[in-house]
Coordinates of C-alpha atoms in Angstrom, one line a residue:
X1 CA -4.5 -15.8 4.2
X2 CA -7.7 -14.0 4.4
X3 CA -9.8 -13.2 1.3
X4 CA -9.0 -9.3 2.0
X5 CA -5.1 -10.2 1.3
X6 CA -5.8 -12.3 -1.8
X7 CA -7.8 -9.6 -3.2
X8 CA -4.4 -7.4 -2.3
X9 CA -2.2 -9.5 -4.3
X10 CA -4.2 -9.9 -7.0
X11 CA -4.8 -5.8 -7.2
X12 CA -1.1 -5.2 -7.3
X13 CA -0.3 -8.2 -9.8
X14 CA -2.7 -6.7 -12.5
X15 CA -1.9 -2.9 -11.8
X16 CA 1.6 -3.6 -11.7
X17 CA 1.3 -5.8 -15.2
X18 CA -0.3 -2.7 -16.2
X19 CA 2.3 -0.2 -15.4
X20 CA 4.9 -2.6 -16.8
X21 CA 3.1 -3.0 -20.2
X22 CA 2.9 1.2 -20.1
X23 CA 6.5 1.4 -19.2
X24 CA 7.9 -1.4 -21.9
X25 CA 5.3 0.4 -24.6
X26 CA 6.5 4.2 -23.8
X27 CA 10.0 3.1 -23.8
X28 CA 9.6 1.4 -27.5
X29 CA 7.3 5.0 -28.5
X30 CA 10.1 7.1 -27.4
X31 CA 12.5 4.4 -29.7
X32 CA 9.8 5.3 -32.7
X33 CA 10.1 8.8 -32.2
X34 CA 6.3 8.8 -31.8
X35 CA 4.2 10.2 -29.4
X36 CA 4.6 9.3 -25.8
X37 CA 2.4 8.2 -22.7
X38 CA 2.3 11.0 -20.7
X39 CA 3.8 10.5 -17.6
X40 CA 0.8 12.0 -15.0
X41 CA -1.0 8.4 -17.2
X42 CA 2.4 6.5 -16.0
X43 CA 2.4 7.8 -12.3
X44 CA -2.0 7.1 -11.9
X45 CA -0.6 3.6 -12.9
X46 CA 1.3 3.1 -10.1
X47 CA -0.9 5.3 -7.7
X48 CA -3.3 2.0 -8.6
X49 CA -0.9 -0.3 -7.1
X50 CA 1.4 -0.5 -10.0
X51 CA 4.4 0.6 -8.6
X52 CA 6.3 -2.4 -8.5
X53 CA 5.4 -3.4 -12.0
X54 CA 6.4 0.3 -13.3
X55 CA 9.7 -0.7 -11.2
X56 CA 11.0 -3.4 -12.6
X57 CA 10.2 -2.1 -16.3
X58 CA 12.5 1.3 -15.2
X59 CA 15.3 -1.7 -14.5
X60 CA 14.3 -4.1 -17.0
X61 CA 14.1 -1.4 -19.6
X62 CA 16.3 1.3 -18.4
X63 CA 13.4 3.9 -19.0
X64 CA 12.9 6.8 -16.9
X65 CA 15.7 5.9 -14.2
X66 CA 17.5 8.8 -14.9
X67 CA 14.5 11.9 -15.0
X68 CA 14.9 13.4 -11.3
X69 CA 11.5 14.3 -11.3
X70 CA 9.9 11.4 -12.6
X71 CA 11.5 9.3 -9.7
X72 CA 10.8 11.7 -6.7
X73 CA 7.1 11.0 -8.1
X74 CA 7.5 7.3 -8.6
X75 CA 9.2 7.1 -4.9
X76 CA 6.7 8.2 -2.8
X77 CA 4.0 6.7 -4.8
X78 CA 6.4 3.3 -4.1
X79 CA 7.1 4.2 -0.7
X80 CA 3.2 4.6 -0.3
X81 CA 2.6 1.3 -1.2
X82 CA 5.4 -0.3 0.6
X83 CA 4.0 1.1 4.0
X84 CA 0.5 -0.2 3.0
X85 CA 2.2 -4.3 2.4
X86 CA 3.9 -3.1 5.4
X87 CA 0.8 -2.8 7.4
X88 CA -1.3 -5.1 5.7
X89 CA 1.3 -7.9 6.3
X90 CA 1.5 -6.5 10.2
X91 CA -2.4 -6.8 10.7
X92 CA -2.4 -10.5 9.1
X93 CA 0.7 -11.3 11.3
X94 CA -1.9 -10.2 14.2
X95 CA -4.7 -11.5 13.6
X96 CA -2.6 -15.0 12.3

């Protein structure tokens, strides 16, 4: 695999660490009854490439799998990024 792809991975491992650290900690705010992460913070996370970090929080966590509009967000921000693995993968299948 090329450098481009490494550097792919390696963008989506640390946004979506990020996103899953901002899931886990706005899941134990909303416990606290403290302030919480504001979601536009939790959806530029996954806009980054955090999607499937913010994903498996929801799941691990059970946080935000319920709020309708939350998830039409998260979605197409996940479905963005699936189509751009989608292609990437497809060009180094190409090229390989």
């Amino acid at each position: 695999m090329g450098f481009a792809f490494r550097l792919f991975v390696v963008w989506q491992l640390l946004w979506g660490l990020a996103a899953f650290v901002a899931i886990w900690r706005d899941k134990e705010l909303a416990r606290e009854g403290r302030r919480r992460i504001p979601e536009r913070h939790l959806h530029r996370l996954e806009a980054w490439g955090g999607a499937l970090g913010s994903g498996v929080a929801q799941l691990l966590f059970r946080h935000k799998t319920r709020k309708v509009a939350y998830q039409r967000v998260y979605r197409r921000l996940l479905a963005a990024w699936l189509l751009g693995w989608a292609l990437l993968l497809g060009v180094q299948r190409l090229a390989g």
